Coordinates of C-alpha atoms and ligand atoms in Angstrom, one line a residue:
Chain A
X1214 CA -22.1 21.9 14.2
X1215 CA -24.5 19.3 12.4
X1216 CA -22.3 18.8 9.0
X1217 CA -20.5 15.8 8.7
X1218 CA -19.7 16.8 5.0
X1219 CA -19.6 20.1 3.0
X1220 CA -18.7 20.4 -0.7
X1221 CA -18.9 23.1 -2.6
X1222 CA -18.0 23.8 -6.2
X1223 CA -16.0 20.3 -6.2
X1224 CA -13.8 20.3 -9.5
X1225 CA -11.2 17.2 -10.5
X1226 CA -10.0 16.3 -13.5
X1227 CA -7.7 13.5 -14.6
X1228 CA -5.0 14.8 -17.4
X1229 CA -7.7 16.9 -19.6
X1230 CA -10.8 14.9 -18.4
X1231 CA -13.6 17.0 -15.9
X1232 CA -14.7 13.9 -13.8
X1233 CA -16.0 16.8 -11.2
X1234 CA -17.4 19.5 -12.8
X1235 CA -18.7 21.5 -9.1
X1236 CA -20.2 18.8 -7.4
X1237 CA -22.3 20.7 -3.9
X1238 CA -23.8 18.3 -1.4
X1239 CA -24.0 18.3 2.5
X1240 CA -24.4 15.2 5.0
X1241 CA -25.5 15.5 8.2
X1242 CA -24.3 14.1 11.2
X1243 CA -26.1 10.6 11.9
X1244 CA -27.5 9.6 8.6
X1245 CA -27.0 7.5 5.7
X1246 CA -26.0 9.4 2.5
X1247 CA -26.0 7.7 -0.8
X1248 CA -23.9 8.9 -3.8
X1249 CA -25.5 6.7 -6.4
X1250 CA -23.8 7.0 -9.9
X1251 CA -23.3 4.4 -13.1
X1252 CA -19.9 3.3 -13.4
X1253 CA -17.1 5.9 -13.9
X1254 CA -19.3 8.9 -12.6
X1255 CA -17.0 10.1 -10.4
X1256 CA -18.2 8.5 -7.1
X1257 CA -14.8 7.1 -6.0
X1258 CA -13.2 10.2 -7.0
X1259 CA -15.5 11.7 -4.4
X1260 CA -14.8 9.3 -2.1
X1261 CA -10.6 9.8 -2.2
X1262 CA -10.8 13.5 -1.7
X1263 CA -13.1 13.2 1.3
X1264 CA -10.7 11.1 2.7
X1265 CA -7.6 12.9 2.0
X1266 CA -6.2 10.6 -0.7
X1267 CA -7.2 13.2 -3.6
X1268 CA -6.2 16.8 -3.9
X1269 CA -9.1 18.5 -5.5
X1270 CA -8.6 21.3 -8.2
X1271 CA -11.0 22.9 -6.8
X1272 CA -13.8 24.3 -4.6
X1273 CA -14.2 23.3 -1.1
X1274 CA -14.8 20.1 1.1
X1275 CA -14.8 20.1 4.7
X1276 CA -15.1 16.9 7.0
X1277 CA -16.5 17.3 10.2
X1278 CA -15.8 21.1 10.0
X1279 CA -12.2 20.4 8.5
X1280 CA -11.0 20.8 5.4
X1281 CA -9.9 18.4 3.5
X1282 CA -6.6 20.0 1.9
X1283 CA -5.5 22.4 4.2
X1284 CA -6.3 20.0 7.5
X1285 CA -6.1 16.8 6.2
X1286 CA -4.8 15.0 9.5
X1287 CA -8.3 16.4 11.6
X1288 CA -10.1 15.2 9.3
X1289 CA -8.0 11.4 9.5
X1290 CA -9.0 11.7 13.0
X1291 CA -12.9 11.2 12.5
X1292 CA -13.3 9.2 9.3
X1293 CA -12.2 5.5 8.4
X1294 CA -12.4 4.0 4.7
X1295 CA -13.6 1.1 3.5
X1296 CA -12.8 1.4 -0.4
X1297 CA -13.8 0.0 -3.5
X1298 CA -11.9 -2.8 -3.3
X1299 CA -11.5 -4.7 -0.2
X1300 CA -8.7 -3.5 1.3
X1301 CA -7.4 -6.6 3.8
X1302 CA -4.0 -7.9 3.7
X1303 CA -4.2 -11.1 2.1
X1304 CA -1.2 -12.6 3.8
X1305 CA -2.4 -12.2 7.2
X1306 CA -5.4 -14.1 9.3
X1307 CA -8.8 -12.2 9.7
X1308 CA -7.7 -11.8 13.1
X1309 CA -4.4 -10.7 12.8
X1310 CA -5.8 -7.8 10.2
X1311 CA -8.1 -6.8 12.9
X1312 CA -5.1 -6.5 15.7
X1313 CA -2.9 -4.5 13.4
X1314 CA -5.4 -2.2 12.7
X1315 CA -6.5 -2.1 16.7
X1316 CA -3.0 -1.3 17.4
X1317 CA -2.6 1.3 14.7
X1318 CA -5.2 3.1 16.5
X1319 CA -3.6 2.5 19.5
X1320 CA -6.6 0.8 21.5
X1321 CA -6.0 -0.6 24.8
X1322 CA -6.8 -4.0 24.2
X1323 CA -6.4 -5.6 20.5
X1324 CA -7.0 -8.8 21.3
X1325 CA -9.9 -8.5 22.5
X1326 CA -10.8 -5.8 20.0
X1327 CA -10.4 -8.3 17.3
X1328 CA -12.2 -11.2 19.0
X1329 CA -15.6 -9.2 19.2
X1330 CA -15.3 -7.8 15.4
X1331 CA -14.9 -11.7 14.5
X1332 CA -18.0 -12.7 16.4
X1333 CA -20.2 -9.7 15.2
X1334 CA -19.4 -10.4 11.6
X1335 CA -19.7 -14.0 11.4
X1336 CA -15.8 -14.3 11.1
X1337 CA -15.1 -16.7 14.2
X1338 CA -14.3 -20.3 12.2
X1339 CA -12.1 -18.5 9.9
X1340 CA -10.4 -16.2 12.2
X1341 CA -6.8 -17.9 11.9
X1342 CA -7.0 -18.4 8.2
X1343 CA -4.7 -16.3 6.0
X1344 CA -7.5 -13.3 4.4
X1345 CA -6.6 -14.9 0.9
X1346 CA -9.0 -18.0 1.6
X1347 CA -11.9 -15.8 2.2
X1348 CA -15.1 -15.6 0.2
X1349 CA -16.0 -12.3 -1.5
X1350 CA -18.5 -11.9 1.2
X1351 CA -16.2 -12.4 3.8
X1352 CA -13.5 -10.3 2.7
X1353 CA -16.1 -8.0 2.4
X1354 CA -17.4 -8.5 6.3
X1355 CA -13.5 -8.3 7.2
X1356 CA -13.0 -5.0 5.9
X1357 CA -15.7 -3.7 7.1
X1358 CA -14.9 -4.8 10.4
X1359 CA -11.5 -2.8 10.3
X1360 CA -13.1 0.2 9.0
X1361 CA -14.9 0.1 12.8
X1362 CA -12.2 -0.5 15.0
X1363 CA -11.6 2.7 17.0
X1364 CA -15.0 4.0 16.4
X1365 CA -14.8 6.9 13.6
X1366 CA -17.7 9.2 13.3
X1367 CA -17.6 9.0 9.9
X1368 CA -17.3 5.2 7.4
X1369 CA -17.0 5.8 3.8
X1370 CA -18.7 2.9 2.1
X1371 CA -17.4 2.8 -1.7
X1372 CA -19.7 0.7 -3.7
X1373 CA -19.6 -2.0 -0.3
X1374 CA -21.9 -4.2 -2.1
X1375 CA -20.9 -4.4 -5.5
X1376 CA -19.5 -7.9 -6.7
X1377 CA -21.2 -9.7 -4.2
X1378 CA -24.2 -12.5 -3.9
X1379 CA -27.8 -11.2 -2.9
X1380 CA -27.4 -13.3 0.4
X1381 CA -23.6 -11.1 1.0
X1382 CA -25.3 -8.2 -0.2
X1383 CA -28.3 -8.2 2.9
X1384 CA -25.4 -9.1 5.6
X1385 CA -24.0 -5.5 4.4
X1386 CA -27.0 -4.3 4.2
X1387 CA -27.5 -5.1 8.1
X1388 CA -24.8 -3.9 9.5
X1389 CA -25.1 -0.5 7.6
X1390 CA -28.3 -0.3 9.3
X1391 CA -26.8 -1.1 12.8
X1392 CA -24.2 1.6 12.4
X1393 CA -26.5 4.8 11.5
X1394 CA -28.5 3.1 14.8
X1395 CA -25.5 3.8 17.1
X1396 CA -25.4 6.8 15.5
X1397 CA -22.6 7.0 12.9
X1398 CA -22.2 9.3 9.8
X1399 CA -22.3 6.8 6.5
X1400 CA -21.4 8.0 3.4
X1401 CA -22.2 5.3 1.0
X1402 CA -21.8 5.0 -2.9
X1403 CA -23.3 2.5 -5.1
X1404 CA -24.4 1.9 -8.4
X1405 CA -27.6 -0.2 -7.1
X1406 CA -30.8 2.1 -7.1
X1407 CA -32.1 -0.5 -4.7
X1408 CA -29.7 -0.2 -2.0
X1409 CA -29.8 3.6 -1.9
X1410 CA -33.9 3.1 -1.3
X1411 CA -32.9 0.3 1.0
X1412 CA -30.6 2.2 2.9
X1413 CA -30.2 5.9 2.8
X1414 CA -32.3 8.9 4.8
X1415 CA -30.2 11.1 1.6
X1416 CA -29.5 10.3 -2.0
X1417 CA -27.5 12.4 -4.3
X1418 CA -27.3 11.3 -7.8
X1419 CA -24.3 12.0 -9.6
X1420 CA -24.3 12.2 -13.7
X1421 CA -21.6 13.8 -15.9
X1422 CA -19.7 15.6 -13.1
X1423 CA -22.4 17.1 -11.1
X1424 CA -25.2 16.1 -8.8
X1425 CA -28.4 16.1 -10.9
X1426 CA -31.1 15.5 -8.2
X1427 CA -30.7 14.9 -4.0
X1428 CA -33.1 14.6 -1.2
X1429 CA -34.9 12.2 0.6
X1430 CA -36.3 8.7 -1.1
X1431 CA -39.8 10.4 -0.6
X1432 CA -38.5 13.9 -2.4
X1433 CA -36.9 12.7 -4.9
X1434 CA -40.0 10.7 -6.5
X1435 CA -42.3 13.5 -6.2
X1436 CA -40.0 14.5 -9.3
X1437 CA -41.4 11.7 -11.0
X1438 CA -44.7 11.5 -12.8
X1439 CA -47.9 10.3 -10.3
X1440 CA -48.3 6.8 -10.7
X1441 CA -50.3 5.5 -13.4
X1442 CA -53.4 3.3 -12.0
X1443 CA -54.0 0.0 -14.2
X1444 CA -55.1 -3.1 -12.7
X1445 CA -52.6 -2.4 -9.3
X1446 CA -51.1 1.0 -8.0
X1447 CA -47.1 0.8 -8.8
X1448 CA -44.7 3.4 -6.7
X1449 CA -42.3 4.2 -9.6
X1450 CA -38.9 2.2 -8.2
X1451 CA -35.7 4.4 -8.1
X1452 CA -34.6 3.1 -10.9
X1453 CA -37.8 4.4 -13.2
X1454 CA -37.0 7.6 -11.8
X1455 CA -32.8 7.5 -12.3
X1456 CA -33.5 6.9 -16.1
X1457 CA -36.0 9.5 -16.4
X1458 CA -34.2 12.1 -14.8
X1459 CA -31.4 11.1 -17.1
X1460 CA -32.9 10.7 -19.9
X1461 CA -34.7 14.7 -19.1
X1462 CA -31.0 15.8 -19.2
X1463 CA -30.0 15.0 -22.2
X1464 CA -33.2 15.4 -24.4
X1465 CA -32.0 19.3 -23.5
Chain B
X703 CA -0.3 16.9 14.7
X704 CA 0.4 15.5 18.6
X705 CA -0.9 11.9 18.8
X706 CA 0.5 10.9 15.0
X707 CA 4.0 11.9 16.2
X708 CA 3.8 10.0 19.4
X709 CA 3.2 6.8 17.6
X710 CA 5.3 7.2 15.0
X711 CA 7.7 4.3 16.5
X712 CA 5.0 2.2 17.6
X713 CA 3.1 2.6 14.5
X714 CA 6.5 1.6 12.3
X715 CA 6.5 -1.3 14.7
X716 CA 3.2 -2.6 13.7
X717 CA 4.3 -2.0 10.0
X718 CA 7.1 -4.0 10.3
X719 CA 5.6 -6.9 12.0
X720 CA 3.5 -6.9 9.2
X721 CA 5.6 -7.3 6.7
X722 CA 7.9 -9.6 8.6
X723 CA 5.1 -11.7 8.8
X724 CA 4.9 -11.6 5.0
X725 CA 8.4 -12.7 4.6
X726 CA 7.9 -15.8 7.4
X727 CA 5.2 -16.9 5.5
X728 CA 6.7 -16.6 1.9
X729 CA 10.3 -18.3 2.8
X730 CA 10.5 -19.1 -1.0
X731 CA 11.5 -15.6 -1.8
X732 CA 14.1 -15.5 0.8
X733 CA 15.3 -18.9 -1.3
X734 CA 14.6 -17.3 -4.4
X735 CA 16.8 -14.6 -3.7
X736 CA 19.5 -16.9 -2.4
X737 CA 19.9 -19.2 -4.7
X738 CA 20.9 -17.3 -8.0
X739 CA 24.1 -16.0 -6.0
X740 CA 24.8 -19.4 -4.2
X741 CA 24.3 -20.8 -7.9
X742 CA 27.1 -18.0 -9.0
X743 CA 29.4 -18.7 -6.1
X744 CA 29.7 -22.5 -7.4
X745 CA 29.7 -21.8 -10.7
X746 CA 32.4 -19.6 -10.2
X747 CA 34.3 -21.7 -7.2
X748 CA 33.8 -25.0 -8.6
X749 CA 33.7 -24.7 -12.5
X750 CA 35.4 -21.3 -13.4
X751 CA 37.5 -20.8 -10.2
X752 CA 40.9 -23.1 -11.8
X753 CA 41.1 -20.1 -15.1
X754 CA 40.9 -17.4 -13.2
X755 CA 43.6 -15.6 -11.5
X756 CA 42.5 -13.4 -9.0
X757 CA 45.9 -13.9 -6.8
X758 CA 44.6 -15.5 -4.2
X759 CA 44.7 -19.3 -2.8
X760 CA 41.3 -19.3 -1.9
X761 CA 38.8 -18.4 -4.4
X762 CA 35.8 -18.2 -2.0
X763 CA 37.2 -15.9 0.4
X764 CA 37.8 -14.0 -2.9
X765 CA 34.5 -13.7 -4.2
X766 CA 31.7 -13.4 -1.3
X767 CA 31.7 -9.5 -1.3
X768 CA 30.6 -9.3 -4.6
X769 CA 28.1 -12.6 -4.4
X770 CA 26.9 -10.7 -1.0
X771 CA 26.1 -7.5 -3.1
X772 CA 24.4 -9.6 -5.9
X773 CA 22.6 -11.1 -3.4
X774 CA 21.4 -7.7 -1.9
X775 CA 20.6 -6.3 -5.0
X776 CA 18.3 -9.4 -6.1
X777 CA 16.3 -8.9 -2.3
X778 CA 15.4 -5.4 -3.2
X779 CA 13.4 -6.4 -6.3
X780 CA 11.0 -8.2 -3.8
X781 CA 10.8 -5.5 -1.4
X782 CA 9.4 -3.0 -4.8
X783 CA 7.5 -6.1 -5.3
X784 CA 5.8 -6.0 -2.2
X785 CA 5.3 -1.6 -2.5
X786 CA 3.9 -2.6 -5.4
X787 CA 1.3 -5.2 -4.0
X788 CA 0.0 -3.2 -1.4
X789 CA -0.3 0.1 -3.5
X790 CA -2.7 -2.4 -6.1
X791 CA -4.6 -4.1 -3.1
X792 CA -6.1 -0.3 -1.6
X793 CA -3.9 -1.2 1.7
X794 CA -1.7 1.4 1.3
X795 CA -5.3 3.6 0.8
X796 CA -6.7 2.1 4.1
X797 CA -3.5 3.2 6.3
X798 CA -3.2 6.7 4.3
X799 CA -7.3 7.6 5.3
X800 CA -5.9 6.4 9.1
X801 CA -4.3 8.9 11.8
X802 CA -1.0 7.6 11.5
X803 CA 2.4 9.3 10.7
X804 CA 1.9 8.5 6.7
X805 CA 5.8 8.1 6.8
X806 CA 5.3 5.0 8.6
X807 CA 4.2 2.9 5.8
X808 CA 7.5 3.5 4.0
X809 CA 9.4 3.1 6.6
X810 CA 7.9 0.0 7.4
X811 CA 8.8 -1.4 4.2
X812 CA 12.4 0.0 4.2
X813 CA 13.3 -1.8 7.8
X814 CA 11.6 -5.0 6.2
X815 CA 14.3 -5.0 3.5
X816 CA 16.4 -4.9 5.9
X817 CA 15.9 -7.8 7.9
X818 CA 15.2 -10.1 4.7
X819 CA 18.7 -8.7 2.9
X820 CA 20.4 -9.5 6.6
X821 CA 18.5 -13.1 6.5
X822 CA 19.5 -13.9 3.1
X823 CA 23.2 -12.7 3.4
X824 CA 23.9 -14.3 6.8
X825 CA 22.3 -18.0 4.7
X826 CA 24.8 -16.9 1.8
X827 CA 27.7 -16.9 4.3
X828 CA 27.0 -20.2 6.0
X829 CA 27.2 -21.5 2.3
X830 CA 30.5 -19.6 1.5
X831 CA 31.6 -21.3 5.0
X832 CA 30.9 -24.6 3.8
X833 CA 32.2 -23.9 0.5
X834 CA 35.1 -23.1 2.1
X835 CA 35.2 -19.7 3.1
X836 CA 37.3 -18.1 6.0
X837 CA 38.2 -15.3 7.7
X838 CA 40.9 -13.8 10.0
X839 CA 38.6 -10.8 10.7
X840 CA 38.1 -9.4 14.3
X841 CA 34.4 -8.2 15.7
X842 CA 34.9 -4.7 15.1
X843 CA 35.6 -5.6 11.4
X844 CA 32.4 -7.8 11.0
X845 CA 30.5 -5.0 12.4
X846 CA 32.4 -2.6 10.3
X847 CA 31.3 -5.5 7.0
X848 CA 27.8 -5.4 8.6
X849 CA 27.5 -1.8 8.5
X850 CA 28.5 -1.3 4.9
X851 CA 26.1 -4.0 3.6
X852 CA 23.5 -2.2 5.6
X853 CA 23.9 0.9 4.3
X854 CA 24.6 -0.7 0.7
X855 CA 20.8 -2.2 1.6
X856 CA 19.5 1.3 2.4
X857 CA 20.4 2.8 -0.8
X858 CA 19.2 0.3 -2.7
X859 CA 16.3 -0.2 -0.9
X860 CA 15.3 3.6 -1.8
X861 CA 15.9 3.4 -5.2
X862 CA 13.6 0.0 -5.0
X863 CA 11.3 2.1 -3.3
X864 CA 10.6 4.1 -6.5
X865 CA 9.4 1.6 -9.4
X866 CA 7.7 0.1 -6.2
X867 CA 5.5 3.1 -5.9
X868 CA 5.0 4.4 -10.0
X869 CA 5.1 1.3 -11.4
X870 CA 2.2 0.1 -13.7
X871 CA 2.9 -4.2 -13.6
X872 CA 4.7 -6.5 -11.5
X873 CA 7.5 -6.8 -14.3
X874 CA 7.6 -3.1 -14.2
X875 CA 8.6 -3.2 -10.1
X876 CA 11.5 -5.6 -10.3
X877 CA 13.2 -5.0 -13.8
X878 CA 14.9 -2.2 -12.6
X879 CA 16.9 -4.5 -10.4
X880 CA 18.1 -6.4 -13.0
X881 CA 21.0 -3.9 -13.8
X882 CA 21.9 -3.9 -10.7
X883 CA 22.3 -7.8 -10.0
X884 CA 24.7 -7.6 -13.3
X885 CA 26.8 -4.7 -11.8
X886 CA 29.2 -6.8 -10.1
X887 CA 30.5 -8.9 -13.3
X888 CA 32.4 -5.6 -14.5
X889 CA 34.2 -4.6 -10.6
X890 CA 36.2 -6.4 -8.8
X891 CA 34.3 -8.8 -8.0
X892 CA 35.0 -12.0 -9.8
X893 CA 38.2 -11.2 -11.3
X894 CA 40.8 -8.5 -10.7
X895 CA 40.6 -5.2 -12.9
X896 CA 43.7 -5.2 -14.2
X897 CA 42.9 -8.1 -16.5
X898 CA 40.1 -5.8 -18.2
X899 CA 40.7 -4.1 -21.8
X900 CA 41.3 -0.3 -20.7
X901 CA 37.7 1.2 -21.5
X902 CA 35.8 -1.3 -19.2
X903 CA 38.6 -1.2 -16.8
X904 CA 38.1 2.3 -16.5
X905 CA 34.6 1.6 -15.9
X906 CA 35.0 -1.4 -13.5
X907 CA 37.3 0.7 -11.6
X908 CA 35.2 3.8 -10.8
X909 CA 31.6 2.1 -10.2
X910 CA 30.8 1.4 -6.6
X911 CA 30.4 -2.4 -6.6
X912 CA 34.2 -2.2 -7.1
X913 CA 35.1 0.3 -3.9
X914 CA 32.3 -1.6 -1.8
X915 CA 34.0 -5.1 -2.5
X916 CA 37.6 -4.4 -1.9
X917 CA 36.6 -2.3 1.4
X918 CA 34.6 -5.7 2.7
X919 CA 37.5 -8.2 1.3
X920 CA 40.4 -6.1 2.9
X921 CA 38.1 -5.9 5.9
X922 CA 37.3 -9.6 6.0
X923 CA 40.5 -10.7 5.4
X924 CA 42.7 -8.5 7.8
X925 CA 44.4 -6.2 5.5
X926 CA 44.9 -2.4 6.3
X927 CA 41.9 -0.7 4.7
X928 CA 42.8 1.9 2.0
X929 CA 41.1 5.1 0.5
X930 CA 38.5 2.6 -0.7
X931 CA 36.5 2.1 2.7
X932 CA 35.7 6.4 2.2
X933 CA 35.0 6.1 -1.5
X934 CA 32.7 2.7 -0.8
X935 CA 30.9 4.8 2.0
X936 CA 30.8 7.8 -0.2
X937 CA 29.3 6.0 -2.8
X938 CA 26.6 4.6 -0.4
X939 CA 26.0 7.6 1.2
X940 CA 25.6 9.5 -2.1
X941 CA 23.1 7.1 -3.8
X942 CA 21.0 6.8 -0.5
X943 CA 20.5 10.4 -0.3
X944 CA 19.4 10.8 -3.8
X945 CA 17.3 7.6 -3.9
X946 CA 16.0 8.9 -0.7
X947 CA 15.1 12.5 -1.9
X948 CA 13.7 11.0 -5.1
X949 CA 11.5 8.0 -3.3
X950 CA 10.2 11.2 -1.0
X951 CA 9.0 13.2 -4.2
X952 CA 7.5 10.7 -5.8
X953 CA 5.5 9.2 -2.3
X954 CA 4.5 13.1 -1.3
X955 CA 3.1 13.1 -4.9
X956 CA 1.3 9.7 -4.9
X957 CA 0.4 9.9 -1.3
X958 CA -1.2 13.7 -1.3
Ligands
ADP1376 N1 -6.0 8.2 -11.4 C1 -6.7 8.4 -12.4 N2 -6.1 8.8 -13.6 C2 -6.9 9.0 -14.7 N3 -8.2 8.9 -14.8 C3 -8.9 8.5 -13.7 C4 -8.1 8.2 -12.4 N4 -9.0 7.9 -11.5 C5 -10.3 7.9 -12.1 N5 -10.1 8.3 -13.4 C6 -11.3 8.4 -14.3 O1 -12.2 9.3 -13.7 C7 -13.5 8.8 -14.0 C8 -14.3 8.6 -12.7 O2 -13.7 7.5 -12.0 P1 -14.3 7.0 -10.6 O3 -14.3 8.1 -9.7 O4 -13.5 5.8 -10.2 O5 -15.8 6.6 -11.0 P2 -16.8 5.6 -10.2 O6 -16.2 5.3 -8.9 O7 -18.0 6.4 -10.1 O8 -17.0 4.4 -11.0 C9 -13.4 7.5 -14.8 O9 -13.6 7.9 -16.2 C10 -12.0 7.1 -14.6 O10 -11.5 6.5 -15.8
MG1377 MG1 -15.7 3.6 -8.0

């Protein structure tokens, strides 16, 4: 089986709000999907019900062959989150967050688990101070870093880069990169048009509960008019083409 | 499934030595909760203590139970406090997308409150010792006290557990403790019933604080225990099921 994700007909709504009005995508194993949306599209609701933290109303969503209601621990097994917000505890060191998260996976060796998280992220010097002390971009890196531990086949990014400075926001970038290069499932959301173009082999764009447009970078802007030649050829950015497609929906 | 089952104790291990660590490194709410009781016990000891007649030639001995209870129900505000925090920081969403016994959490946080009420009660009773406070009372009756503050702990800590896990503000996770802190001025804690006007002695006389305070005085001072020791443990018992039951519906729903 080549699916890492399956939704069909994916409904949710908050009180009387539709957030999801039948949302369908699929990821496939090994690549790097992007769920782009503006703010309050629906992306993290995505996000919780993929990882079993959100009952759906309804269609279907299977991880990894698994669905996400009905087998909710299978699908625990293969994924690890990394949510909106970093989600370190404060209190503790950068290395001590990366042990308890070993051990809660029950890895042989913690320790040592922990010490080669800190040195691939940059984390080394500030390993025995308390979380709390840490930049944005090193919370960031730190969270990160325990959504590895253990291996999953599948990291949900949600919005990794958001909040942080252009310099921050590359060091993601990089190790998003490495990871679909050893061959892990990322499902990523964001709100930057760049850093789906940047990044992802998929884009799906979610608007008003449903996924408008999806396909590769190179798909997606054959939707958009040729470019116009002036003085220099311009691709049309993602962007151009995110406000035109949105703009095509609601001139209907 | 197997493998979440066979760590269940491991992985309420790492829980707890979590939020132990939270407690080592925050000693001021271990002080916090220790010093509005230790303030009560000389207030009452040293200022009030010559009024009031609660038939007995040392006051201290007198009061502790009911300071002890205070003192427990003061903790538990920190340990909703700290449900609270981790449901607002997205930990709480980290461990819940993990293949771990979801249970675990809670329980992690429930044998924390534990430990911190034991810490802050055992400080509370070197005070009363220095204060003055003595007792005649034999190891099986210190483990028979023990045992009911536990379990006093337990059922409160499940209630806590409750505002820790709906509440919308900080304020909103402790304030329900507050009631409970102010429980003990109408038992038996500070003075006798029988001084009370009949309506609130009625009251005073059928709330637990009462029955849990005169079981841990007759046990700390020697005296045979009466009916009370049953009605303080079926009080316990009673409240920590319900709390427990209620805590549960409300997690399963939060948690999925
Ligand atoms: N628990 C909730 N209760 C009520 N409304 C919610 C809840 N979670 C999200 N929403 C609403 O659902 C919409 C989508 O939210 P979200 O999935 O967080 O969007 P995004 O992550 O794309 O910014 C928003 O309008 C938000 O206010
Ligand atoms: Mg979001």
């Amino acid at each position: 089986m080549e699916k890492a994700i399956e939704v069909k007909d994916l409904r949710k709504s908050f009180k009387s709000a539709a957030v999801l009005k039948g949302v369908d995508f699929e990821v496939k194993r090994g690549e790097i999907f992007a769920l782009l949306g503006s703010n309050g599209a629906g992306k993290t609701t995505i996000v919780k019900i993929l990882a079993t933290l959100l009952k759906p109303d309804g269609g279907t969503a299977t991880v990894n062959g698994f669905d996400v209601a009905a087998h909710s621990e299978n699908v625990r097994q293969s994924i690890s989150l990394t949510g909106q917000f970093a989600a370190v505890d404060e209190i503790l060191t950068g290395r001590e967050n990366l042990i308890m998260i070993a051990k809660l996976r029950h890895l042989k060796n913690p320790r040592q688990v922990a010490a080669d998280l800190l040195k691939r992220f940059g984390l080394v010097d500030a390993a025995d101070r308390r979380a709390s002390t840490y930049s944005g971009g090193m919370r960031r890196r730190l969270d990160i870093a325990m959504s590895l531990i253990g291996k999953p086949q599948l990291i949900f990014l949600d919005e990794p880069t958001t909040g942080l400075d252009p310099e921050a926001r590359i060091e993601v970038w990089n190790v998003v990169k490495e990871l679909a290069n050893s061959g892990t499932t990322v499902f990523l959301t964001t709100q930057y048009l760049e850093e789906a173009e940047q990044l992802a082999d998929q884009i799906a764009i979610l608007h008003e509960g449903r996924i408008i447009v999806s396909g590769t970078l190179e798909e997606l802007k054959k939707l958009f008019p040729p470019a116009k030649v002036e003085y220099v050829e311009k691709q049309p950015s993602l962007e151009e083409l995110f406000l035109a497609l949105i703009g095509k929906k609601e001139e209907k | 499934m197997e493998t979440t089952k066979k760590h269940f104790l491991s992985d309420i291990g790492v829980m707890l030595g979590r939020s132990m660590r939270h407690i080592t490194r925050s000693m001021d709410t271990i002080i916090t909760v220790c010093i509005t009781p230790i303030a009560m016990m000389l207030l009452f000891v040293y200022v009030l203590g010559g009024a009031i007649q609660a038939g007995t030639d040392n006051y201290v001995n007198y009061l502790l139970p009911g300071i002890l209870l205070m003192a427990i129900a003061s903790g538990i505000a920190y340990t909703a406090f700290r449900l609270f925090m981790d449901m607002q920081s997205g930990i709480f969403e980290r461990f819940h997308s993990m293949p771990i016994a979801r249970s675990a959490v809670l329980w992690g946080h429930v044998l924390t409150s534990l430990v911190s009420n034991a810490i802050s009660v055992i400080v509370i009773i070197l005070v009363a010792l220095i204060m003055g406070f003595r007792s005649s009372a034999g190891i099986v009756s210190w483990l028979a006290v023990a045992g009911i503050l536990a379990l006093v702990t337990l059922a409160l800590t499940w209630i806590a557990v409750i505002p820790g896990l709906t509440a919308k503000s900080i304020d909103g996770a402790s304030a329900f403790s507050y009631p409970l802190i102010f429980l003990p001025f109408i038992s038996s804690a500070f003075v006798p019933t029988d001084s009370m006007p009949t309506v609130v002695r009625a009251f005073a006389e059928n709330q637990p604080v009462t029955s849990i305070v005169d079981a841990i005085r007759a046990l700390l001072s020697n005296q045979p225990v009466g009916s009370e020791i049953w009605i303080a443990l079926a009080w316990c018992l009673g409240i920590l099921i319900v709390a427990y039951l209620l805590a549960m519906l409300v997690y399963k729903r939060k948690a999925l």
